[in-house]
PDB file of C-alpha atoms in Angstrom:
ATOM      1  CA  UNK A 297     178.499  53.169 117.755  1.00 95.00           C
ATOM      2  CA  UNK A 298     177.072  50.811 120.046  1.00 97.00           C
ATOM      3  CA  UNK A 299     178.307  51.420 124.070  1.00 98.00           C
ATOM      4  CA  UNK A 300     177.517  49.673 126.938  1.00 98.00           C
ATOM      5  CA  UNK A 301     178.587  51.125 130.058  1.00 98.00           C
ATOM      6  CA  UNK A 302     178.017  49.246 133.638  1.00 98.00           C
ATOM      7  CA  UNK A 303     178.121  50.744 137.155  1.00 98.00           C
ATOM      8  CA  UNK A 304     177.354  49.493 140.727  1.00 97.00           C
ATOM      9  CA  UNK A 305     180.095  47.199 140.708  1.00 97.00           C
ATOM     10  CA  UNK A 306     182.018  46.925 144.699  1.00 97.00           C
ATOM     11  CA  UNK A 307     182.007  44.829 147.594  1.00 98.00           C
ATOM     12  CA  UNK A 308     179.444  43.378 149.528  1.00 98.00           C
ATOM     13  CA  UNK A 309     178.998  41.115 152.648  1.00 98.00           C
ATOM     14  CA  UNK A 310     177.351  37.496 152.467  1.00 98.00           C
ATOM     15  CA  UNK A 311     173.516  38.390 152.468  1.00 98.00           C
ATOM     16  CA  UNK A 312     173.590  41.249 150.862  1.00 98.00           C
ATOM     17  CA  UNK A 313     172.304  43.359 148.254  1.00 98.00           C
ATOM     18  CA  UNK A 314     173.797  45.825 145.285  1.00 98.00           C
ATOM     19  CA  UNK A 315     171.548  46.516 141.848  1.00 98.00           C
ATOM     20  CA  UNK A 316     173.787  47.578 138.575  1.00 98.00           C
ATOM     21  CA  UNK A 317     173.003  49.410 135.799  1.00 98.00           C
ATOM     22  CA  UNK A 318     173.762  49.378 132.322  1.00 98.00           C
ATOM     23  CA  UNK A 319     173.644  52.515 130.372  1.00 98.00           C
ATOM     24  CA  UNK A 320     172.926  52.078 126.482  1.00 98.00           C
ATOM     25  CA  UNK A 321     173.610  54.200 123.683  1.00 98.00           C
ATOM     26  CA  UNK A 322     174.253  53.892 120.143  1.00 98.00           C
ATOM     27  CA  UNK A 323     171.214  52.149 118.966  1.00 97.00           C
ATOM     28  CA  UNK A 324     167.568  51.762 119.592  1.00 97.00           C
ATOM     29  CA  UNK A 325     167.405  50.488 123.247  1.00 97.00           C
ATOM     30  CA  UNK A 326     164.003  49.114 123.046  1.00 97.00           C
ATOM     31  CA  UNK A 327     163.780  46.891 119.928  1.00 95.00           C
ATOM     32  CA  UNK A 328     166.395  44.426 121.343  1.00 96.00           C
ATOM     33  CA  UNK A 329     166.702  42.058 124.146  1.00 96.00           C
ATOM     34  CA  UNK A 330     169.600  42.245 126.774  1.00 98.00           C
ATOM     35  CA  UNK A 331     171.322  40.214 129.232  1.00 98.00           C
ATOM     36  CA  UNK A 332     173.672  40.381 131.806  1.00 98.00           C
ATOM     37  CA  UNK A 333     176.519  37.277 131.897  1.00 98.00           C
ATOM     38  CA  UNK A 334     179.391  37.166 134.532  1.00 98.00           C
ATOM     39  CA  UNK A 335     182.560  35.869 135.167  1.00 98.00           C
ATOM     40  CA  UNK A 336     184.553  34.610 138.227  1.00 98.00           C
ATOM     41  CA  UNK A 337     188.053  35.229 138.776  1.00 97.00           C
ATOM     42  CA  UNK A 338     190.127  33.249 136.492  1.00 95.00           C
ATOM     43  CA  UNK A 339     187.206  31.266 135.199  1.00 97.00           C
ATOM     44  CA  UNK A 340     184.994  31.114 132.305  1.00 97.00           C
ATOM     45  CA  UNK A 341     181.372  32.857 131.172  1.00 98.00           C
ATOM     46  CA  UNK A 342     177.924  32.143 132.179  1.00 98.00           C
ATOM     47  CA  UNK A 343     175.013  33.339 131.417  1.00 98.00           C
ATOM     48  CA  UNK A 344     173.091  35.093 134.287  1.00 98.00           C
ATOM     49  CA  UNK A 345     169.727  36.519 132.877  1.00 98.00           C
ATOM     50  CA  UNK A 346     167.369  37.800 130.174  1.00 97.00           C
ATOM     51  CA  UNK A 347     165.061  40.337 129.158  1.00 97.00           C
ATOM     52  CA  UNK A 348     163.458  41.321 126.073  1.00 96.00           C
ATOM     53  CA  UNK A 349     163.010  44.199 124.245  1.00 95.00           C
ATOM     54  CA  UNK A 350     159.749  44.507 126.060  1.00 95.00           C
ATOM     55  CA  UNK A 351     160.417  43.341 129.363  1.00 96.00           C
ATOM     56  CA  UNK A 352     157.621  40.849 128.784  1.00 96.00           C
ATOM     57  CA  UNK A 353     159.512  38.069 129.749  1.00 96.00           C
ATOM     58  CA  UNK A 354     162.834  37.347 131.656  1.00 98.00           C
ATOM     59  CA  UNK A 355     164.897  34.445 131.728  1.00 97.00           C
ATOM     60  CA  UNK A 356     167.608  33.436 134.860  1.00 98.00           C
ATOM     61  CA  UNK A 357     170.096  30.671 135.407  1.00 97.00           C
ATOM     62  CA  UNK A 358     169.226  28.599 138.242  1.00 97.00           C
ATOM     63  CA  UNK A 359     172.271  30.033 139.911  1.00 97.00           C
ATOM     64  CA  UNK A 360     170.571  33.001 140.420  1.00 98.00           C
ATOM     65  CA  UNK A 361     166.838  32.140 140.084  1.00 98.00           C
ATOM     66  CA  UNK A 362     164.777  33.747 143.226  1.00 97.00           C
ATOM     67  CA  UNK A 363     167.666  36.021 144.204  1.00 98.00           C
ATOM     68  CA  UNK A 364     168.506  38.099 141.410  1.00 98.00           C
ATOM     69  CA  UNK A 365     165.916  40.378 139.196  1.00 98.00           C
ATOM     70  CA  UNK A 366     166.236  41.873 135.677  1.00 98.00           C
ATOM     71  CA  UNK A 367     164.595  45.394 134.505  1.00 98.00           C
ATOM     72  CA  UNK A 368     164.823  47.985 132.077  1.00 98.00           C
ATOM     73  CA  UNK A 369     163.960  51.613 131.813  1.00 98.00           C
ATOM     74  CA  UNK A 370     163.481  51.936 128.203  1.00 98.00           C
ATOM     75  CA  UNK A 371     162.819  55.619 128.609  1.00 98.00           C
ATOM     76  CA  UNK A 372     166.141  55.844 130.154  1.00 98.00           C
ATOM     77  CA  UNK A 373     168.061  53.279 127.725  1.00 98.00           C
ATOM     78  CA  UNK A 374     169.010  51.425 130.789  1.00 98.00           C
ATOM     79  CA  UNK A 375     169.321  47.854 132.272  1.00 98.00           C
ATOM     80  CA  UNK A 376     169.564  46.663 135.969  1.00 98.00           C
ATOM     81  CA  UNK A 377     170.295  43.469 137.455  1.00 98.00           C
ATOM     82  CA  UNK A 378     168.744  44.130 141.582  1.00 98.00           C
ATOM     83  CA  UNK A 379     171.419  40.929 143.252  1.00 98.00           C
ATOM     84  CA  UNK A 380     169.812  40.066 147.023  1.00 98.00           C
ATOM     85  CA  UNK A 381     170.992  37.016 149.139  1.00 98.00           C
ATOM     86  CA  UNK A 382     174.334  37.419 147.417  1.00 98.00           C
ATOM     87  CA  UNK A 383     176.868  34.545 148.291  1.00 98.00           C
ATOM     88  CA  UNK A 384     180.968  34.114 147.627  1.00 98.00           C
ATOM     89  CA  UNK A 385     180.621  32.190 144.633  1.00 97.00           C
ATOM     90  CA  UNK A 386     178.425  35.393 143.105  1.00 98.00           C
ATOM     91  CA  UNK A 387     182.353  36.902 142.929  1.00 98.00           C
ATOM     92  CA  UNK A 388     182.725  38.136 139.165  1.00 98.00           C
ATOM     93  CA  UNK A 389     182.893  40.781 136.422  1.00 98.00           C
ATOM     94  CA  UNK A 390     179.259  41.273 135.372  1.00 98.00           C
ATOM     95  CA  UNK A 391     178.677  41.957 131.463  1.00 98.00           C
ATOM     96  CA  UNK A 392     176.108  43.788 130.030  1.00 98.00           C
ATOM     97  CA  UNK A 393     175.312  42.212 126.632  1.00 98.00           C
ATOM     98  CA  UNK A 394     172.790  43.576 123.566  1.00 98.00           C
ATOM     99  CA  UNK A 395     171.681  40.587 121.408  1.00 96.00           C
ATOM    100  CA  UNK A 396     170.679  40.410 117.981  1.00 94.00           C
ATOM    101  CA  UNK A 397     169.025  37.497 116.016  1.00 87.00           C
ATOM    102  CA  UNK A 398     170.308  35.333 112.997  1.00 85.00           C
ATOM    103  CA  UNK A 399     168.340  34.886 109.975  1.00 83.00           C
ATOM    104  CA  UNK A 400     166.640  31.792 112.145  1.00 86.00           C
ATOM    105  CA  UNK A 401     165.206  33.889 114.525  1.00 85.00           C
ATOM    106  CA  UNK A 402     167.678  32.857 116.980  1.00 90.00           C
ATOM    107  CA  UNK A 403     169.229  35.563 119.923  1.00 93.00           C
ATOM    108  CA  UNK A 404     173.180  35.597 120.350  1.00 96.00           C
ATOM    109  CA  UNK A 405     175.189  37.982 121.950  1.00 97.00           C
ATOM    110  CA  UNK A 406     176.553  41.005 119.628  1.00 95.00           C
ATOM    111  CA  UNK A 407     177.822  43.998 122.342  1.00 97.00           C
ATOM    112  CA  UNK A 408     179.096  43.778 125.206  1.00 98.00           C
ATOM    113  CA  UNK A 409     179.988  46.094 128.234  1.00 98.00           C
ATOM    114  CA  UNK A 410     183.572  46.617 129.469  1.00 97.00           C
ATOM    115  CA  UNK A 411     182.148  44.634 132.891  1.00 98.00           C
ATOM    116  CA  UNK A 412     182.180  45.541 136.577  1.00 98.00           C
ATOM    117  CA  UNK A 413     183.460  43.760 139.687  1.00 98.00           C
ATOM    118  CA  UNK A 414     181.140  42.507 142.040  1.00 98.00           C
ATOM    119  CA  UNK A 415     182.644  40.998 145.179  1.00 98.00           C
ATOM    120  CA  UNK A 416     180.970  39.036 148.008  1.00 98.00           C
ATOM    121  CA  UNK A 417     183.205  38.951 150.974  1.00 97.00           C
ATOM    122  CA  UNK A 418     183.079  39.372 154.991  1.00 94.00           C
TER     123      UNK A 418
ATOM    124  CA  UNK B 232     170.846  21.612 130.285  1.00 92.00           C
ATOM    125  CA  UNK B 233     172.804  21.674 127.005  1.00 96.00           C
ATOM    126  CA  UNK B 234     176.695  21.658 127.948  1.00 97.00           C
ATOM    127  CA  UNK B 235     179.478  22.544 125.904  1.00 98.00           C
ATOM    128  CA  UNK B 236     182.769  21.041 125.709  1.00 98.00           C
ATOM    129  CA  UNK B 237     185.951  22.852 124.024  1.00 98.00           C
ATOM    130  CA  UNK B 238     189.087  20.897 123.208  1.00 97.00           C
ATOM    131  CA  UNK B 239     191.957  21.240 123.631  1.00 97.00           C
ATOM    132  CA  UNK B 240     191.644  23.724 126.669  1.00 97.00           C
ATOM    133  CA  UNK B 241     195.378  25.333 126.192  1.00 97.00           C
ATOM    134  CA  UNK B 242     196.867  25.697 122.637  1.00 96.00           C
ATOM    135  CA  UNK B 243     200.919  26.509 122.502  1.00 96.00           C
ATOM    136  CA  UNK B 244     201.415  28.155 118.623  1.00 96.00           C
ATOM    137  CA  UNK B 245     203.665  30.022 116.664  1.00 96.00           C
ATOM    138  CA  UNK B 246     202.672  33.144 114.231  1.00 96.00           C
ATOM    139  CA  UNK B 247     201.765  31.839 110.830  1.00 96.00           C
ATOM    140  CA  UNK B 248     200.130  28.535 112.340  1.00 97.00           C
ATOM    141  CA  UNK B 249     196.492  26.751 111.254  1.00 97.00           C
ATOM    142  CA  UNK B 250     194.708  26.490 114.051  1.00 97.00           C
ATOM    143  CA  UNK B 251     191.564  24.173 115.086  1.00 98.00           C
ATOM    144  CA  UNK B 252     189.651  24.821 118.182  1.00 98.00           C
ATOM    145  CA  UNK B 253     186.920  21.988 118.681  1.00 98.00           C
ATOM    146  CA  UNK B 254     182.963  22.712 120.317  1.00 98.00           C
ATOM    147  CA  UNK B 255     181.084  19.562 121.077  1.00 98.00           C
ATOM    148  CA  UNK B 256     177.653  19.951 122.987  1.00 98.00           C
ATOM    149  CA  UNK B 257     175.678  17.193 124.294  1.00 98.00           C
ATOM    150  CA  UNK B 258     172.716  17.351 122.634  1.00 97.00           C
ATOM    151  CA  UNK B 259     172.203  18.699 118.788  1.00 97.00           C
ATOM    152  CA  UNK B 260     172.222  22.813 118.622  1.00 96.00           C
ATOM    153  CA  UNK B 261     171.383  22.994 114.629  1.00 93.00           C
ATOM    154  CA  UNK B 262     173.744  25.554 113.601  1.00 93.00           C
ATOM    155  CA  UNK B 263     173.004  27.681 116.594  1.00 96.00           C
ATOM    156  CA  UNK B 264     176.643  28.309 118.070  1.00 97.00           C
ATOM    157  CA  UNK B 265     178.014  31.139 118.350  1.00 97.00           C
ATOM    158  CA  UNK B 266     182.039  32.346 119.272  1.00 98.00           C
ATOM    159  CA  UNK B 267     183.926  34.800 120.997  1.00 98.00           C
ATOM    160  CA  UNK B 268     187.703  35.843 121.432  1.00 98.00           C
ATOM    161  CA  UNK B 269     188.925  37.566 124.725  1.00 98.00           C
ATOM    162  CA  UNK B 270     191.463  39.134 125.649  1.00 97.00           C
ATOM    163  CA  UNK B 271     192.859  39.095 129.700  1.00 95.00           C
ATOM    164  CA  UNK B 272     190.656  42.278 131.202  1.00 95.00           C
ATOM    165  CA  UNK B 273     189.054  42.729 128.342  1.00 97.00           C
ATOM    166  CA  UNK B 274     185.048  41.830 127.569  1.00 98.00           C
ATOM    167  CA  UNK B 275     184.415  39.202 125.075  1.00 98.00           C
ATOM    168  CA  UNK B 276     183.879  39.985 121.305  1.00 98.00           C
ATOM    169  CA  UNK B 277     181.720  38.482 118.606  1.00 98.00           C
ATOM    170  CA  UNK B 278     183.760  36.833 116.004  1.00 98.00           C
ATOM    171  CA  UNK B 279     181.439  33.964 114.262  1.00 98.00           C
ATOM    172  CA  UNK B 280     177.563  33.664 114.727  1.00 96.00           C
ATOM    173  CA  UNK B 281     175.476  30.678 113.055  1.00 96.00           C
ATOM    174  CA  UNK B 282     178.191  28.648 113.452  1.00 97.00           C
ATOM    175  CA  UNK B 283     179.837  30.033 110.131  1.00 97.00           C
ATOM    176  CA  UNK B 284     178.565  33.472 109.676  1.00 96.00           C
ATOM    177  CA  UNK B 285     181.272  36.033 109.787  1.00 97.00           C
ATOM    178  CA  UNK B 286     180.677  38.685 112.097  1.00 96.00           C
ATOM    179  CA  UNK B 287     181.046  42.450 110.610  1.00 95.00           C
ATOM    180  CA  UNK B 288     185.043  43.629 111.101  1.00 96.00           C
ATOM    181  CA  UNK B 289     186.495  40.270 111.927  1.00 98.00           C
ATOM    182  CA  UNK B 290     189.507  39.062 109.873  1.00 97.00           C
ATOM    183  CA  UNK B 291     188.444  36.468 106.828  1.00 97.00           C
ATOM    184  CA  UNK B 292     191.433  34.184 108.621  1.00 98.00           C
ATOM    185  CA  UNK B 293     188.475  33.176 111.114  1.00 98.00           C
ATOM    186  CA  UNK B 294     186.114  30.874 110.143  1.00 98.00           C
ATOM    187  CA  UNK B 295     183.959  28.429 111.241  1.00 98.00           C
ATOM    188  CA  UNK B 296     182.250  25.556 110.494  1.00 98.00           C
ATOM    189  CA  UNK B 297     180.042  21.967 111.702  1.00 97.00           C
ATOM    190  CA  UNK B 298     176.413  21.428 112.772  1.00 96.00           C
ATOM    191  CA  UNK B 299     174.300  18.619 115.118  1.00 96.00           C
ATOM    192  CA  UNK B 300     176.769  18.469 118.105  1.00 97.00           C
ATOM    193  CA  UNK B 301     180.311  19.088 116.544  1.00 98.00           C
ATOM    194  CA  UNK B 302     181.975  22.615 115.707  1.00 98.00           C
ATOM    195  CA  UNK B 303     185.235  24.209 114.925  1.00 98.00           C
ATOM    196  CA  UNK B 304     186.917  27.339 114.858  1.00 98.00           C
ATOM    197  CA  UNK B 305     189.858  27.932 112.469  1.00 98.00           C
ATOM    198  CA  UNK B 306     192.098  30.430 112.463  1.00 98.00           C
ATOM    199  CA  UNK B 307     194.060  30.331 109.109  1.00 97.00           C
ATOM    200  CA  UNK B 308     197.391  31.743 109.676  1.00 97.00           C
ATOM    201  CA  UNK B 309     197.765  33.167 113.664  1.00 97.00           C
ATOM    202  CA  UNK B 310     198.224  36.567 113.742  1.00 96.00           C
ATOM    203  CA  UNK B 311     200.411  38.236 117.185  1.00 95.00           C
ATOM    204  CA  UNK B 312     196.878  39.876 118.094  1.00 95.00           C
ATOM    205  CA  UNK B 313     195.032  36.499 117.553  1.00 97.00           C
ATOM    206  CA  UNK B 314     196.395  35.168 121.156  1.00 94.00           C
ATOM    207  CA  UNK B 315     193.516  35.200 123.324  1.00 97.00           C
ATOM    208  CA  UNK B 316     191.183  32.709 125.331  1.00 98.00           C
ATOM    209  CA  UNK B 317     188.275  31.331 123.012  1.00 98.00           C
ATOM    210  CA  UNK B 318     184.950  30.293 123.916  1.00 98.00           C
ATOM    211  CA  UNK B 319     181.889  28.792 121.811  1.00 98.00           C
ATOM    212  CA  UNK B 320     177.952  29.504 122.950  1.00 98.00           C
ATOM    213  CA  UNK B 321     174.983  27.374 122.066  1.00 98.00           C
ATOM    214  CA  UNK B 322     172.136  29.936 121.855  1.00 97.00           C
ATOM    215  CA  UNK B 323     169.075  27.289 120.908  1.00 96.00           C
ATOM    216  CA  UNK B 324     168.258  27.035 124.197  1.00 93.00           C
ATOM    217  CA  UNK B 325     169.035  29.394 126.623  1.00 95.00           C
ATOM    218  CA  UNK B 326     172.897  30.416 126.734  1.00 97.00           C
ATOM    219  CA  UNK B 327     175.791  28.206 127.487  1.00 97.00           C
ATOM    220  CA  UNK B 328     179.276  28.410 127.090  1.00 98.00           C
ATOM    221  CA  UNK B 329     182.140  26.403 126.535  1.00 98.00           C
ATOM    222  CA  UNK B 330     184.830  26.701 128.922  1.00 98.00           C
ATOM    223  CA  UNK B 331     187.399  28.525 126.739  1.00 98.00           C
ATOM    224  CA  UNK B 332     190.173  27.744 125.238  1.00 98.00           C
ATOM    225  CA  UNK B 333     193.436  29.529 125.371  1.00 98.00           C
ATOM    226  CA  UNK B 334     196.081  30.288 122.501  1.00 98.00           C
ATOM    227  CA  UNK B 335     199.253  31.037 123.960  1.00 96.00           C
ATOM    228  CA  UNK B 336     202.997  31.361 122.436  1.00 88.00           C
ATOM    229  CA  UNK B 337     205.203  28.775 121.464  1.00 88.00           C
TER     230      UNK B 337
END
């Protein structure tokens, strides 16, 4: 079965830096693309940034465009999200998410990870 | 940016209810919406992709439905594990959610 585990997760000060990691098992790591997608306290999901199967191309919400980076290991079955210049509002539970594609072609989200708890805080 | 816009954003039901959870997004999305049910601590799960394509394992009483820029979610009879926060995703360009919905107790 498909499991997504996270790590990395803790507390940081404005400014700084933590990379997580997503370990992947249950399927074949580098045929799909991934993404990670966060959540504040009490508040709803957004999507943080992409990566396909590849790593040809990556994708980020302007939220996080310039700070944040996306990479795989596909030899390792693992993702990272490397978070510099990290700010309050950055405060969430960070997914990471497998996604598959409809018979369109089109990438949604099928697996997810059980999350882990970044917080930015002096 | 495409946004999405669920209504209503807190649902009070009773077991055995139809329910109707409404998407709208501001621009047309095709069929390309996507949604998920989560539970509080708990990471979101897949229960409808393609607007109306069952996901594998979910219960037949979910199903969805619309295309262009209008959506809904119905649950056919609420079940006590069905109480949960709801959210849709466009997925045609880029990813965007809608900003849940909760089903709570009557």
């Amino acid at each position: 079965q498909v499991q997504l585990v996270e790590s990395g997760g803790g507390v940081v000060q404005p400014g700084g830096s933590l990379r997580l990691s997503c370990a992947a098992s249950g399927f074949t790591f580098s045929s799909y693309g991934m993404h990670w997608v966060r959540q504040a306290p009490g508040k709803g999901l957004e999507w943080v940034a992409f990566i396909r199967h590849d790593a040809s191309t990556q994708w980020y919400a302007d939220s996080v465009k310039g700070r944040f980076t996306i990479s795989r290991d596909n030899s390792k079955n693992t993702l990272y999200l490397q978070m510099n210049s990290l700010r309050p509002e950055d405060t969430a539970v960070h997914y990471c998410v497998k996604d598959t594609y409809d018979s369109s072609g089109k990438y949604y989200f099928d697996y997810w990870g059980q999350g882990t708890l970044v917080t930015v805080s002096s | 940016d495409i946004q999405m816009t669920q209504s209503p954003s807190t649902l009070s039901a009773s077991v055995g209810d139809r329910v109707t959870i409404t998407c709208r997004a501001s621009q047309s999305i095709s069929g390309y919406l996507a949604w998920y049910q989560q539970k509080p601590g708990k990471a979101p799960n897949l229960l409808i992709y393609k607007a109306s394509s069952l996901q594998n394992g979910v219960p037949s009483r979910f199903s969805g439905s619309g295309s262009g820029t209008e959506f809904t979610l119905t649950i056919s009879s609420l079940q006590p594990d069905d109480f949960a926060t709801y959210y849709c995703q466009q997925y045609t360009t880029y990813w965007t959610f809608g900003q849940g919905t909760k089903v709570e107790i009557k």
